[in-house]
Amino acid sequence: MFADRVLSGMRPTGNLHLGHYHGVLKNWVELQQQYECLFFVADWHALTTHYDSPEIVEKNAMDMVVDWLAAGVDPSKAVLFIQSKVPAHAELFLLLSMMTPLGWLERVPTYKDQQEKLTEKDLSTYGFLGYPLLQSADILIYRANRVPVGEDQAPHIEFTREICRRFNHLYGKESGFEEKAEAAIKKLGSKKSKLYRELRNRYQEQGIESALEQAKSLLDTQQNLSMGDKERLFGYLEGGGKMILCEPETLLTKASRMPGLDGQKMSKSYNNTISLREDPERIRKKIRTMPTDPARVRRTDPGNPAVCPVWQFHLIYSDDETCKWVQHGCTSAEIGCLDCKAPVIEKVLAELEPMRERARIYEEDPVLVRNIIADGCEKANQLAEETMRDIRSAIGLNYS
């Protein structure tokens, strides 16, 4: 019923690094070729944990967009915008909070997990408790049906699906719904009306999923039905009410294999990152001074790549031939650690060079970045307002 649409966002809490690129941005670049995509700066989300240091959020927002553009996100193919510039996010968040059971929020796995990890911060706030619901509002306001997340965020999408079903159940029961649905069926024409009824009965009476899919496909091809009639008939198929909001599907992304310079996960908190726009000489120095197999004290000592952080970089950047060379040379002590690091340095620099070139365009013309964001915010506002009109009408807040 709704267009295939992808939504994803990132919190502006610092410079983006290779972990962000391999974990998120490469996937965004691929998705923008396949779907209508919206990518947003989640500045309100950043405030849920950085409410006491808002200058971090403001400073990093535009820089992060430059990193996106440098990584290959294309503003002609994707809508780039800032969350707080689309007020409908906050309006829907507020309305959803009226009907969301408190227990649903408290059981989200990341709620207690983050409280335990971020002990230096006071996270006993309504904003932090409501973080998953704001995330739901972000998704539902655009009727995004595909959301790319890692496994740790999958419970948030399932939570959003539950919120969506609850909302549609509560507010999709418009007055005279069945009569309006029956009137919409007649608009299909005699043959298609009969087919729709047969498929609906087969699904509702026998639970045949293929009948449901056939009926949905039938509705998708109808040009003479209004959006309101289509929403009614989709809801009528499943025995519910009007489909106001769209249930999103989880697009599981592969966990990033990008290690940090010390072998741990690449993270600013570990101070082990390589930034996307970092100076080449600094990158050379960082990789040349990476720790290696601690048992390899002298150049003539044989090593074990499996316990060396540099080997993790080879698994990402090197071809089979180079990996075999490293395995043999390290275990036999035929190559030194600096020899081993040399191919990694060149591969990392080669990956980042086009990003620096693209970034330079936007660094030299910040007005261009602001214009891209302004255009994206305008498009996002239009899409969000379309949804909000239906939501206000369903809840009974359409006073105009």
mmCIF file of C-alpha atoms in Angstrom:
data_model
loop_
_atom_site.group_PDB
_atom_site.id
_atom_site.type_symbol
_atom_site.label_atom_id
_atom_site.label_comp_id
_atom_site.label_asym_id
_atom_site.label_seq_id
_atom_site.Cartn_x
_atom_site.Cartn_y
_atom_site.Cartn_z
ATOM 1 C CA MET A 1 0.000 0.000 0.000
ATOM 2 C CA PHE A 2 2.762 2.410 0.943
ATOM 3 C CA ALA A 3 5.858 3.069 -1.149
ATOM 4 C CA ASP A 4 9.036 1.175 -0.258
ATOM 5 C CA ARG A 5 10.872 3.673 1.903
ATOM 6 C CA VAL A 6 14.019 3.378 4.027
ATOM 7 C CA LEU A 7 14.710 5.530 7.077
ATOM 8 C CA SER A 8 17.894 5.678 9.133
ATOM 9 C CA GLY A 9 19.631 8.211 11.330
ATOM 10 C CA MET A 10 22.813 8.862 13.267
ATOM 11 C CA ARG A 11 23.449 10.791 16.457
ATOM 12 C CA PRO A 12 25.857 13.739 16.023
ATOM 13 C CA THR A 13 28.255 12.985 18.863
ATOM 14 C CA GLY A 14 31.636 13.330 17.129
ATOM 15 C CA ASN A 15 33.705 12.803 13.985
ATOM 16 C CA LEU A 16 32.825 9.715 11.981
ATOM 17 C CA HIS A 17 35.464 7.021 11.592
ATOM 18 C CA LEU A 18 36.066 3.821 9.633
ATOM 19 C CA GLY A 19 33.815 1.896 12.018
ATOM 20 C CA HIS A 20 30.893 4.132 11.026
ATOM 21 C CA TYR A 21 31.769 3.773 7.356
ATOM 22 C CA HIS A 22 31.938 -0.026 7.336
ATOM 23 C CA GLY A 23 29.055 -0.441 9.789
ATOM 24 C CA VAL A 24 26.538 2.083 8.421
ATOM 25 C CA LEU A 25 27.535 4.379 5.579
ATOM 26 C CA LYS A 26 28.543 1.728 3.027
ATOM 27 C CA ASN A 27 25.118 0.192 3.543
ATOM 28 C CA TRP A 28 23.416 3.576 3.060
ATOM 29 C CA VAL A 29 25.250 4.080 -0.222
ATOM 30 C CA GLU A 30 23.934 0.720 -1.469
ATOM 31 C CA LEU A 31 20.385 1.276 -0.188
ATOM 32 C CA GLN A 32 20.036 4.629 -1.949
ATOM 33 C CA GLN A 33 20.409 2.792 -5.262
ATOM 34 C CA GLN A 34 17.458 0.486 -4.460
ATOM 35 C CA TYR A 35 14.935 2.468 -2.418
ATOM 36 C CA GLU A 36 13.577 5.883 -1.610
ATOM 37 C CA CYS A 37 15.813 6.773 1.346
ATOM 38 C CA LEU A 38 15.656 9.314 4.154
ATOM 39 C CA PHE A 39 18.750 9.803 6.320
ATOM 40 C CA PHE A 40 18.606 12.157 9.269
ATOM 41 C CA VAL A 41 20.779 13.797 11.899
ATOM 42 C CA ALA A 42 19.268 12.517 15.159
ATOM 43 C CA ASP A 43 20.012 15.605 17.252
ATOM 44 C CA TRP A 44 17.083 15.102 19.647
ATOM 45 C CA HIS A 45 18.258 11.535 20.226
ATOM 46 C CA ALA A 46 21.722 12.828 21.053
ATOM 47 C CA LEU A 47 20.185 15.030 23.754
ATOM 48 C CA THR A 48 18.744 11.985 25.530
ATOM 49 C CA THR A 49 22.272 11.239 26.779
ATOM 50 C CA HIS A 50 24.025 14.594 26.150
ATOM 51 C CA TYR A 51 21.338 16.920 27.523
ATOM 52 C CA ASP A 52 23.959 18.578 29.725
ATOM 53 C CA SER A 53 26.359 19.309 26.842
ATOM 54 C CA PRO A 54 24.220 20.484 23.884
ATOM 55 C CA GLU A 55 27.194 22.300 22.318
ATOM 56 C CA ILE A 56 28.503 18.864 21.245
ATOM 57 C CA VAL A 57 25.324 18.197 19.296
ATOM 58 C CA GLU A 58 25.226 21.559 17.510
ATOM 59 C CA LYS A 59 28.932 21.508 16.630
ATOM 60 C CA ASN A 60 28.893 18.019 15.155
ATOM 61 C CA ALA A 61 25.639 18.052 13.162
ATOM 62 C CA MET A 62 26.878 19.751 9.990
ATOM 63 C CA ASP A 63 30.288 18.056 10.171
ATOM 64 C CA MET A 64 28.544 14.696 10.214
ATOM 65 C CA VAL A 65 26.570 15.540 7.077
ATOM 66 C CA VAL A 66 29.853 16.396 5.335
ATOM 67 C CA ASP A 67 31.142 12.945 6.336
ATOM 68 C CA TRP A 68 28.008 11.357 4.839
ATOM 69 C CA LEU A 69 28.491 13.212 1.577
ATOM 70 C CA ALA A 70 32.183 12.328 1.553
ATOM 71 C CA ALA A 71 31.330 8.648 2.015
ATOM 72 C CA GLY A 72 29.130 8.692 -1.089
ATOM 73 C CA VAL A 73 25.638 9.443 0.198
ATOM 74 C CA ASP A 74 24.022 11.268 -2.718
ATOM 75 C CA PRO A 75 21.548 14.108 -1.985
ATOM 76 C CA SER A 76 20.011 13.607 -5.433
ATOM 77 C CA LYS A 77 19.056 10.051 -4.444
ATOM 78 C CA ALA A 78 18.392 10.399 -0.710
ATOM 79 C CA VAL A 79 16.755 13.011 1.504
ATOM 80 C CA LEU A 80 19.180 14.347 4.132
ATOM 81 C CA PHE A 81 17.672 16.309 7.000
ATOM 82 C CA ILE A 82 17.921 17.268 10.659
ATOM 83 C CA GLN A 83 15.419 15.696 13.040
ATOM 84 C CA SER A 84 14.699 18.855 15.063
ATOM 85 C CA LYS A 85 13.877 20.780 11.874
ATOM 86 C CA VAL A 86 10.823 18.567 11.348
ATOM 87 C CA PRO A 87 8.458 19.402 14.244
ATOM 88 C CA ALA A 88 6.113 16.537 13.337
ATOM 89 C CA HIS A 89 8.583 14.110 14.973
ATOM 90 C CA ALA A 90 7.872 15.758 18.326
ATOM 91 C CA GLU A 91 4.121 15.976 17.717
ATOM 92 C CA LEU A 92 3.819 12.291 16.880
ATOM 93 C CA PHE A 93 6.109 11.376 19.808
ATOM 94 C CA LEU A 94 3.735 13.248 22.120
ATOM 95 C CA LEU A 95 0.609 11.638 20.670
ATOM 96 C CA LEU A 96 2.121 8.140 20.806
ATOM 97 C CA SER A 97 3.128 8.692 24.432
ATOM 98 C CA MET A 98 -0.578 9.076 25.299
ATOM 99 C CA MET A 99 -1.310 5.472 24.277
ATOM 100 C CA THR A 100 1.968 3.665 25.033
ATOM 101 C CA PRO A 101 1.944 1.468 28.170
ATOM 102 C CA LEU A 102 4.803 2.338 30.532
ATOM 103 C CA GLY A 103 5.778 -1.321 30.827
ATOM 104 C CA TRP A 104 6.446 -1.504 27.080
ATOM 105 C CA LEU A 105 9.161 1.136 27.428
ATOM 106 C CA GLU A 106 10.728 -0.361 30.543
ATOM 107 C CA ARG A 107 11.157 -3.764 28.921
ATOM 108 C CA VAL A 108 13.167 -2.494 25.914
ATOM 109 C CA PRO A 109 16.547 -4.287 26.389
ATOM 110 C CA THR A 110 18.739 -1.250 25.724
ATOM 111 C CA TYR A 111 17.056 0.817 28.474
ATOM 112 C CA LYS A 112 18.638 -0.926 31.454
ATOM 113 C CA ASP A 113 21.722 -1.905 29.456
ATOM 114 C CA GLN A 114 22.604 1.716 28.687
ATOM 115 C CA GLN A 115 21.871 2.823 32.252
ATOM 116 C CA GLU A 116 24.378 0.246 33.491
ATOM 117 C CA LYS A 117 27.024 1.200 30.920
ATOM 118 C CA LEU A 118 26.714 4.995 31.204
ATOM 119 C CA THR A 119 26.931 5.186 34.976
ATOM 120 C CA GLU A 120 28.661 8.572 34.854
ATOM 121 C CA LYS A 121 25.452 10.142 33.532
ATOM 122 C CA ASP A 122 22.083 10.597 35.217
ATOM 123 C CA LEU A 123 19.777 8.780 32.799
ATOM 124 C CA SER A 124 16.752 8.600 35.074
ATOM 125 C CA THR A 125 14.936 11.003 32.754
ATOM 126 C CA TYR A 126 11.684 10.787 30.807
ATOM 127 C CA GLY A 127 13.613 11.567 27.610
ATOM 128 C CA PHE A 128 15.868 8.552 28.039
ATOM 129 C CA LEU A 129 12.997 6.251 28.970
ATOM 130 C CA GLY A 130 11.088 7.497 25.930
ATOM 131 C CA TYR A 131 14.028 7.127 23.520
ATOM 132 C CA PRO A 132 12.543 4.035 21.778
ATOM 133 C CA LEU A 133 9.197 5.804 21.357
ATOM 134 C CA LEU A 134 10.856 8.822 19.748
ATOM 135 C CA GLN A 135 12.610 6.362 17.453
ATOM 136 C CA SER A 136 9.205 4.867 16.622
ATOM 137 C CA ALA A 137 7.867 8.329 15.812
ATOM 138 C CA ASP A 138 10.876 8.922 13.521
ATOM 139 C CA ILE A 139 9.990 5.801 11.542
ATOM 140 C CA LEU A 140 6.197 5.973 11.560
ATOM 141 C CA ILE A 141 5.968 9.658 10.606
ATOM 142 C CA TYR A 142 7.395 8.760 7.157
ATOM 143 C CA ARG A 143 5.566 5.433 6.886
ATOM 144 C CA ALA A 144 9.000 3.896 6.337
ATOM 145 C CA ASN A 145 8.599 0.165 5.801
ATOM 146 C CA ARG A 146 12.296 -0.732 5.900
ATOM 147 C CA VAL A 147 14.711 0.223 8.657
ATOM 148 C CA PRO A 148 18.364 -0.892 8.521
ATOM 149 C CA VAL A 149 19.658 -1.761 12.005
ATOM 150 C CA GLY A 150 22.102 -4.097 13.688
ATOM 151 C CA GLU A 151 20.897 -7.017 15.803
ATOM 152 C CA ASP A 152 21.159 -4.966 19.008
ATOM 153 C CA GLN A 153 18.600 -2.481 17.652
ATOM 154 C CA ALA A 154 16.152 -5.074 16.289
ATOM 155 C CA PRO A 155 14.025 -4.994 19.508
ATOM 156 C CA HIS A 156 13.430 -1.275 18.852
ATOM 157 C CA ILE A 157 11.881 -2.081 15.473
ATOM 158 C CA GLU A 158 9.693 -4.802 16.967
ATOM 159 C CA PHE A 159 8.601 -2.256 19.579
ATOM 160 C CA THR A 160 7.710 0.131 16.745
ATOM 161 C CA ARG A 161 5.651 -2.579 15.059
ATOM 162 C CA GLU A 162 3.716 -3.094 18.306
ATOM 163 C CA ILE A 163 3.106 0.662 18.621
ATOM 164 C CA CYS A 164 1.923 0.773 15.002
ATOM 165 C CA ARG A 165 -0.539 -2.091 15.524
ATOM 166 C CA ARG A 166 -1.853 -0.547 18.730
ATOM 167 C CA PHE A 167 -2.354 2.829 17.040
ATOM 168 C CA ASN A 168 -4.144 1.340 14.034
ATOM 169 C CA HIS A 169 -6.345 -0.751 16.342
ATOM 170 C CA LEU A 170 -7.309 2.234 18.509
ATOM 171 C CA TYR A 171 -7.768 4.866 15.824
ATOM 172 C CA GLY A 172 -8.383 2.959 12.600
ATOM 173 C CA LYS A 173 -11.975 2.217 13.607
ATOM 174 C CA GLU A 174 -13.491 5.191 11.856
ATOM 175 C CA SER A 175 -17.218 5.763 12.068
ATOM 176 C CA GLY A 176 -19.029 3.706 9.447
ATOM 177 C CA PHE A 177 -15.826 1.834 8.556
ATOM 178 C CA GLU A 178 -17.482 -1.316 7.186
ATOM 179 C CA GLU A 179 -19.948 0.653 5.076
ATOM 180 C CA LYS A 180 -17.114 2.740 3.628
ATOM 181 C CA ALA A 181 -15.063 -0.402 2.957
ATOM 182 C CA GLU A 182 -17.990 -2.053 1.176
ATOM 183 C CA ALA A 183 -18.484 1.073 -0.939
ATOM 184 C CA ALA A 184 -14.780 1.008 -1.833
ATOM 185 C CA ILE A 185 -15.029 -2.649 -2.891
ATOM 186 C CA LYS A 186 -17.715 -1.756 -5.438
ATOM 187 C CA LYS A 187 -15.331 0.741 -7.024
ATOM 188 C CA LEU A 188 -13.090 -2.180 -8.009
ATOM 189 C CA GLY A 189 -15.618 -3.350 -10.616
ATOM 190 C CA SER A 190 -17.623 -6.576 -10.576
ATOM 191 C CA LYS A 191 -14.822 -9.072 -11.373
ATOM 192 C CA LYS A 192 -12.217 -7.572 -9.062
ATOM 193 C CA SER A 193 -14.784 -7.008 -6.314
ATOM 194 C CA LYS A 194 -15.684 -10.702 -6.445
ATOM 195 C CA LEU A 195 -12.011 -11.711 -6.402
ATOM 196 C CA TYR A 196 -11.277 -9.388 -3.463
ATOM 197 C CA ARG A 197 -14.148 -10.876 -1.432
ATOM 198 C CA GLU A 198 -13.058 -14.442 -2.227
ATOM 199 C CA LEU A 199 -9.451 -13.749 -1.205
ATOM 200 C CA ARG A 200 -10.567 -11.938 1.961
ATOM 201 C CA ASN A 201 -12.788 -14.877 2.964
ATOM 202 C CA ARG A 202 -10.038 -17.428 2.264
ATOM 203 C CA TYR A 203 -7.639 -15.480 4.459
ATOM 204 C CA GLN A 204 -10.044 -14.726 7.318
ATOM 205 C CA GLU A 205 -11.793 -18.105 7.383
ATOM 206 C CA GLN A 206 -8.900 -20.417 6.507
ATOM 207 C CA GLY A 207 -5.855 -18.318 7.368
ATOM 208 C CA ILE A 208 -4.318 -18.744 3.897
ATOM 209 C CA GLU A 209 -1.438 -16.254 3.779
ATOM 210 C CA SER A 210 -1.102 -16.468 -0.001
ATOM 211 C CA ALA A 211 -4.683 -15.213 -0.328
ATOM 212 C CA LEU A 212 -3.773 -12.164 1.754
ATOM 213 C CA GLU A 213 -0.752 -11.444 -0.443
ATOM 214 C CA GLN A 214 -2.825 -11.847 -3.622
ATOM 215 C CA ALA A 215 -5.433 -9.424 -2.315
ATOM 216 C CA LYS A 216 -2.748 -6.871 -1.400
ATOM 217 C CA SER A 217 -1.241 -7.171 -4.868
ATOM 218 C CA LEU A 218 -4.695 -6.648 -6.380
ATOM 219 C CA LEU A 219 -5.153 -3.418 -4.413
ATOM 220 C CA ASP A 220 -1.662 -2.178 -5.247
ATOM 221 C CA THR A 221 -2.519 -2.154 -8.953
ATOM 222 C CA GLN A 222 -5.754 -0.151 -8.617
ATOM 223 C CA GLN A 223 -5.430 3.368 -9.988
ATOM 224 C CA ASN A 224 -9.036 4.457 -9.479
ATOM 225 C CA LEU A 225 -9.035 4.146 -5.661
ATOM 226 C CA SER A 226 -8.199 7.062 -3.386
ATOM 227 C CA MET A 227 -5.498 6.567 -0.754
ATOM 228 C CA GLY A 228 -8.214 6.570 1.922
ATOM 229 C CA ASP A 229 -10.125 3.779 0.181
ATOM 230 C CA LYS A 230 -6.957 1.735 -0.250
ATOM 231 C CA GLU A 231 -6.141 2.119 3.460
ATOM 232 C CA ARG A 232 -9.667 0.945 4.341
ATOM 233 C CA LEU A 233 -9.496 -2.094 2.073
ATOM 234 C CA PHE A 234 -6.077 -3.107 3.366
ATOM 235 C CA GLY A 235 -7.404 -2.934 6.912
ATOM 236 C CA TYR A 236 -10.651 -4.697 5.959
ATOM 237 C CA LEU A 237 -8.639 -7.597 4.541
ATOM 238 C CA GLU A 238 -7.155 -8.432 7.927
ATOM 239 C CA GLY A 239 -10.310 -7.800 9.888
ATOM 240 C CA GLY A 240 -9.020 -4.567 11.367
ATOM 241 C CA GLY A 241 -9.675 -0.930 10.699
ATOM 242 C CA LYS A 242 -8.165 1.661 8.424
ATOM 243 C CA MET A 243 -4.373 1.290 8.043
ATOM 244 C CA ILE A 244 -3.156 4.703 9.148
ATOM 245 C CA LEU A 245 0.437 3.853 10.021
ATOM 246 C CA CYS A 246 2.740 1.409 8.257
ATOM 247 C CA GLU A 247 4.463 -1.457 10.087
ATOM 248 C CA PRO A 248 8.200 -1.309 9.392
ATOM 249 C CA GLU A 249 10.356 -4.306 8.593
ATOM 250 C CA THR A 250 13.823 -4.803 10.032
ATOM 251 C CA LEU A 251 16.647 -4.730 7.480
ATOM 252 C CA LEU A 252 19.368 -6.465 9.456
ATOM 253 C CA THR A 253 22.791 -5.100 8.619
ATOM 254 C CA LYS A 254 25.966 -7.095 8.996
ATOM 255 C CA ALA A 255 27.909 -6.246 12.120
ATOM 256 C CA SER A 256 30.897 -4.089 11.302
ATOM 257 C CA ARG A 257 34.129 -6.069 11.280
ATOM 258 C CA MET A 258 36.159 -2.871 11.549
ATOM 259 C CA PRO A 259 38.528 -3.201 14.518
ATOM 260 C CA GLY A 260 40.165 -0.336 16.313
ATOM 261 C CA LEU A 261 43.875 0.348 16.287
ATOM 262 C CA ASP A 262 44.237 -1.682 19.497
ATOM 263 C CA GLY A 263 42.153 -4.675 18.366
ATOM 264 C CA GLN A 264 39.046 -3.657 20.293
ATOM 265 C CA LYS A 265 35.923 -2.354 18.581
ATOM 266 C CA MET A 266 36.696 0.963 16.884
ATOM 267 C CA SER A 267 35.213 3.619 19.170
ATOM 268 C CA LYS A 268 35.958 7.208 20.158
ATOM 269 C CA SER A 269 35.672 6.179 23.812
ATOM 270 C CA TYR A 270 38.622 3.805 23.308
ATOM 271 C CA ASN A 271 40.675 6.428 21.442
ATOM 272 C CA ASN A 272 41.482 3.869 18.754
ATOM 273 C CA THR A 273 39.877 5.359 15.642
ATOM 274 C CA ILE A 274 40.814 6.503 12.160
ATOM 275 C CA SER A 275 38.555 9.377 11.111
ATOM 276 C CA LEU A 276 37.163 9.550 7.592
ATOM 277 C CA ARG A 277 38.854 12.874 6.877
ATOM 278 C CA GLU A 278 42.017 12.370 8.890
ATOM 279 C CA ASP A 279 45.348 13.658 7.562
ATOM 280 C CA PRO A 280 47.237 10.906 5.638
ATOM 281 C CA GLU A 281 50.424 11.395 7.650
ATOM 282 C CA ARG A 282 48.548 10.973 10.921
ATOM 283 C CA ILE A 283 47.016 7.773 9.550
ATOM 284 C CA ARG A 284 50.447 6.449 8.559
ATOM 285 C CA LYS A 285 51.768 7.183 12.031
ATOM 286 C CA LYS A 286 48.767 5.598 13.755
ATOM 287 C CA ILE A 287 49.030 2.341 11.814
ATOM 288 C CA ARG A 288 52.832 2.196 12.008
ATOM 289 C CA THR A 289 52.604 2.421 15.811
ATOM 290 C CA MET A 290 49.790 -0.107 16.186
ATOM 291 C CA PRO A 291 50.484 -2.846 18.769
ATOM 292 C CA THR A 292 51.329 -6.260 17.351
ATOM 293 C CA ASP A 293 51.814 -9.793 18.709
ATOM 294 C CA PRO A 294 53.308 -9.162 22.204
ATOM 295 C CA ALA A 295 55.351 -12.366 21.922
ATOM 296 C CA ARG A 296 57.248 -10.913 18.969
ATOM 297 C CA VAL A 297 59.834 -8.897 20.896
ATOM 298 C CA ARG A 298 62.646 -9.063 18.324
ATOM 299 C CA ARG A 299 62.544 -8.922 14.544
ATOM 300 C CA THR A 300 63.721 -12.540 14.400
ATOM 301 C CA ASP A 301 60.985 -13.842 16.702
ATOM 302 C CA PRO A 302 58.188 -15.707 14.888
ATOM 303 C CA GLY A 303 54.704 -14.257 15.409
ATOM 304 C CA ASN A 304 51.079 -15.317 15.456
ATOM 305 C CA PRO A 305 48.756 -13.208 13.230
ATOM 306 C CA ALA A 306 45.680 -14.449 15.108
ATOM 307 C CA VAL A 307 46.598 -12.367 18.186
ATOM 308 C CA CYS A 308 47.768 -9.311 16.247
ATOM 309 C CA PRO A 309 45.401 -6.308 15.699
ATOM 310 C CA VAL A 310 47.055 -5.613 12.334
ATOM 311 C CA TRP A 311 45.881 -8.988 11.048
ATOM 312 C CA GLN A 312 42.266 -7.888 11.604
ATOM 313 C CA PHE A 313 42.915 -5.000 9.185
ATOM 314 C CA HIS A 314 44.359 -7.427 6.638
ATOM 315 C CA LEU A 315 41.161 -9.509 6.808
ATOM 316 C CA ILE A 316 39.223 -6.422 5.700
ATOM 317 C CA TYR A 317 41.592 -4.791 3.237
ATOM 318 C CA SER A 318 43.967 -7.424 1.830
ATOM 319 C CA ASP A 319 43.451 -9.971 -0.930
ATOM 320 C CA ASP A 320 44.141 -13.684 -0.485
ATOM 321 C CA GLU A 321 47.663 -13.444 -1.830
ATOM 322 C CA THR A 322 48.644 -10.697 0.609
ATOM 323 C CA CYS A 323 47.058 -12.568 3.519
ATOM 324 C CA LYS A 324 49.045 -15.690 2.667
ATOM 325 C CA TRP A 325 52.209 -13.570 2.481
ATOM 326 C CA VAL A 326 51.472 -12.153 5.938
ATOM 327 C CA GLN A 327 50.677 -15.559 7.443
ATOM 328 C CA HIS A 328 53.866 -17.149 6.136
ATOM 329 C CA GLY A 329 56.121 -14.147 6.700
ATOM 330 C CA CYS A 330 54.962 -13.502 10.267
ATOM 331 C CA THR A 331 55.017 -17.103 11.506
ATOM 332 C CA SER A 332 58.457 -17.674 9.955
ATOM 333 C CA ALA A 333 59.834 -14.236 10.933
ATOM 334 C CA GLU A 334 60.702 -13.560 7.285
ATOM 335 C CA ILE A 335 58.949 -10.167 7.481
ATOM 336 C CA GLY A 336 58.917 -7.580 10.235
ATOM 337 C CA CYS A 337 55.884 -5.841 11.717
ATOM 338 C CA LEU A 338 56.485 -2.665 9.700
ATOM 339 C CA ASP A 339 56.617 -4.778 6.513
ATOM 340 C CA CYS A 340 53.281 -6.311 7.515
ATOM 341 C CA LYS A 341 51.699 -2.886 8.152
ATOM 342 C CA ALA A 342 52.777 -1.323 4.848
ATOM 343 C CA PRO A 343 50.008 -2.867 2.635
ATOM 344 C CA VAL A 344 47.364 -1.939 5.227
ATOM 345 C CA ILE A 345 48.498 1.675 5.260
ATOM 346 C CA GLU A 346 48.221 1.931 1.496
ATOM 347 C CA LYS A 347 44.808 0.257 1.360
ATOM 348 C CA VAL A 348 43.342 2.474 4.093
ATOM 349 C CA LEU A 349 44.716 5.620 2.430
ATOM 350 C CA ALA A 350 43.354 4.504 -0.945
ATOM 351 C CA GLU A 351 39.894 3.975 0.565
ATOM 352 C CA LEU A 352 39.866 7.374 2.267
ATOM 353 C CA GLU A 353 41.386 9.462 -0.527
ATOM 354 C CA PRO A 354 38.177 9.830 -2.595
ATOM 355 C CA MET A 355 36.310 10.699 0.606
ATOM 356 C CA ARG A 356 38.744 13.512 1.351
ATOM 357 C CA GLU A 357 38.359 14.767 -2.209
ATOM 358 C CA ARG A 358 34.573 14.808 -1.978
ATOM 359 C CA ALA A 359 34.684 16.374 1.473
ATOM 360 C CA ARG A 360 36.923 19.194 0.251
ATOM 361 C CA ILE A 361 34.118 20.449 -2.016
ATOM 362 C CA TYR A 362 31.790 20.862 0.951
ATOM 363 C CA GLU A 363 34.440 22.140 3.345
ATOM 364 C CA GLU A 364 35.211 24.962 0.926
ATOM 365 C CA ASP A 365 31.526 25.748 0.362
ATOM 366 C CA PRO A 366 29.551 25.359 3.626
ATOM 367 C CA VAL A 367 26.596 27.142 2.018
ATOM 368 C CA LEU A 368 26.230 24.138 -0.294
ATOM 369 C CA VAL A 369 25.893 21.847 2.729
ATOM 370 C CA ARG A 370 23.302 24.131 4.332
ATOM 371 C CA ASN A 371 21.332 24.206 1.088
ATOM 372 C CA ILE A 372 21.344 20.406 0.852
ATOM 373 C CA ILE A 373 20.054 20.186 4.421
ATOM 374 C CA ALA A 374 17.443 22.913 3.866
ATOM 375 C CA ASP A 375 16.159 21.109 0.772
ATOM 376 C CA GLY A 376 16.054 17.802 2.650
ATOM 377 C CA CYS A 377 14.226 19.343 5.607
ATOM 378 C CA GLU A 378 11.613 20.806 3.270
ATOM 379 C CA LYS A 379 10.984 17.419 1.635
ATOM 380 C CA ALA A 380 10.904 15.645 4.996
ATOM 381 C CA ASN A 381 8.421 18.191 6.370
ATOM 382 C CA GLN A 382 6.107 17.630 3.406
ATOM 383 C CA LEU A 383 6.128 13.845 3.856
ATOM 384 C CA ALA A 384 5.677 14.114 7.610
ATOM 385 C CA GLU A 385 2.787 16.541 7.310
ATOM 386 C CA GLU A 386 0.952 14.175 4.949
ATOM 387 C CA THR A 387 1.048 11.507 7.647
ATOM 388 C CA MET A 388 0.137 13.934 10.432
ATOM 389 C CA ARG A 389 -3.006 15.058 8.606
ATOM 390 C CA ASP A 390 -4.259 11.466 8.613
ATOM 391 C CA ILE A 391 -3.219 10.984 12.239
ATOM 392 C CA ARG A 392 -4.920 14.159 13.474
ATOM 393 C CA SER A 393 -8.065 13.234 11.584
ATOM 394 C CA ALA A 394 -8.076 9.693 13.036
ATOM 395 C CA ILE A 395 -7.599 10.925 16.608
ATOM 396 C CA GLY A 396 -10.138 13.716 16.220
ATOM 397 C CA LEU A 397 -7.737 16.660 16.296
ATOM 398 C CA ASN A 398 -8.432 17.957 12.804
ATOM 399 C CA TYR A 399 -10.124 21.245 13.740
ATOM 400 C CA SER A 400 -9.595 23.055 10.453
#
